[in-house]
Short mmCIF file of C-alpha atoms in Angstrom, two decimals:
data_model
loop_
_atom_site.label_atom_id
_atom_site.label_comp_id
_atom_site.label_asym_id
_atom_site.label_seq_id
_atom_site.Cartn_x
_atom_site.Cartn_y
_atom_site.Cartn_z
CA UNK A 8 133.38 -41.36 -153.93
CA UNK A 9 130.27 -43.52 -153.59
CA UNK A 10 128.21 -43.13 -150.47
CA UNK A 11 126.71 -46.17 -148.84
CA UNK A 12 123.63 -45.92 -146.73
CA UNK A 13 123.73 -47.79 -143.44
CA UNK A 14 120.42 -49.07 -142.20
CA UNK A 15 119.94 -48.89 -138.45
CA UNK A 16 117.62 -51.33 -136.78
CA UNK A 17 116.26 -50.77 -133.29
CA UNK A 18 117.02 -53.68 -130.96
CA UNK A 19 114.75 -54.54 -128.06
CA UNK A 20 116.56 -54.36 -124.67
CA UNK A 21 115.69 -57.98 -123.85
CA UNK A 22 117.33 -59.11 -127.12
CA UNK A 23 120.47 -57.17 -126.28
CA UNK A 24 120.65 -58.77 -122.84
CA UNK A 25 120.23 -62.19 -124.47
CA UNK A 26 123.13 -61.44 -126.84
CA UNK A 27 125.34 -60.51 -123.88
CA UNK A 28 124.32 -63.77 -122.18
CA UNK A 29 125.18 -65.83 -125.28
CA UNK A 30 128.53 -64.16 -125.89
CA UNK A 31 129.50 -64.29 -122.19
CA UNK A 32 130.69 -60.70 -122.53
CA UNK A 33 131.53 -58.72 -119.42
CA UNK A 34 128.91 -55.99 -118.91
CA UNK A 35 128.70 -52.91 -116.75
CA UNK A 36 125.36 -52.10 -115.10
CA UNK A 37 124.59 -48.47 -114.26
CA UNK A 38 122.32 -48.14 -111.25
CA UNK A 39 119.43 -45.71 -111.59
CA UNK A 40 119.57 -43.84 -108.28
CA UNK A 41 123.22 -44.46 -107.38
CA UNK A 42 125.26 -42.62 -109.96
CA UNK A 43 128.60 -43.39 -108.28
CA UNK A 44 128.08 -47.18 -108.21
CA UNK A 45 128.23 -49.64 -111.08
CA UNK A 46 128.05 -53.42 -111.12
CA UNK A 47 130.27 -55.35 -113.52
CA UNK A 48 130.12 -59.05 -114.40
CA UNK A 49 128.91 -61.70 -116.86
CA UNK A 50 125.18 -62.29 -117.34
CA UNK A 51 124.27 -65.92 -116.60
CA UNK A 52 120.51 -65.45 -116.35
CA UNK A 53 117.60 -63.01 -116.62
CA UNK A 54 113.81 -63.02 -116.70
CA UNK A 55 111.04 -61.25 -118.62
CA UNK A 56 111.25 -58.30 -116.19
CA UNK A 57 114.95 -57.93 -117.01
CA UNK A 58 116.12 -58.89 -113.53
CA UNK A 59 119.72 -60.04 -113.97
CA UNK A 60 121.93 -62.73 -112.46
CA UNK A 61 125.66 -62.05 -112.84
CA UNK A 62 128.76 -64.13 -112.19
CA UNK A 63 132.20 -62.75 -111.37
CA UNK A 64 130.35 -59.66 -110.13
CA UNK A 65 132.16 -56.61 -108.82
CA UNK A 66 130.84 -53.35 -107.43
CA UNK A 67 132.70 -50.34 -108.84
CA UNK A 68 132.66 -47.03 -107.02
CA UNK A 69 133.36 -44.42 -109.69
CA UNK A 70 133.87 -41.58 -107.23
CA UNK A 71 136.29 -43.41 -104.90
CA UNK A 72 137.78 -45.52 -107.73
CA UNK A 73 137.40 -48.74 -105.72
CA UNK A 74 136.36 -52.29 -106.65
CA UNK A 75 134.62 -54.76 -104.35
CA UNK A 76 133.93 -58.41 -105.19
CA UNK A 77 130.30 -59.33 -104.53
CA UNK A 78 129.07 -62.46 -102.71
CA UNK A 79 131.29 -65.44 -103.49
CA UNK A 80 129.35 -68.69 -103.66
CA UNK A 81 130.43 -72.28 -102.91
CA UNK A 82 132.52 -72.66 -106.05
CA UNK A 83 134.54 -69.52 -105.30
CA UNK A 84 132.93 -67.37 -108.00
CA UNK A 85 131.36 -64.04 -107.19
CA UNK A 86 127.72 -63.69 -108.15
CA UNK A 87 125.00 -61.06 -107.85
CA UNK A 88 121.28 -60.82 -108.51
CA UNK A 89 119.94 -57.42 -109.58
CA UNK A 90 116.25 -56.54 -109.38
CA UNK A 91 114.56 -53.53 -110.88
CA UNK A 92 117.06 -50.68 -110.49
CA UNK A 93 119.00 -51.25 -113.70
CA UNK A 94 119.42 -48.10 -115.76
CA UNK A 95 121.59 -49.29 -118.64
CA UNK A 96 123.74 -52.18 -119.73
CA UNK A 97 126.89 -51.20 -121.56
#
């Protein structure tokens, strides 16, 4: 059996966020100091400080197992803006 070596390349976080933006994939944001809360939605914008703008955003409470739609705008879509407290995007 021949073994193949897989090369792993480290990806910069900003590049990963850009890939999620391009693919319009739904992401889950883990908040740094609020372990029971997560924000889920599609990334529609971000800046060099990795502040995020999400559409179809929902707040998930892991402990209570509840979902809450965040701030609907004029076109009926939920959106959220996250600044600074992002721990991980998965």
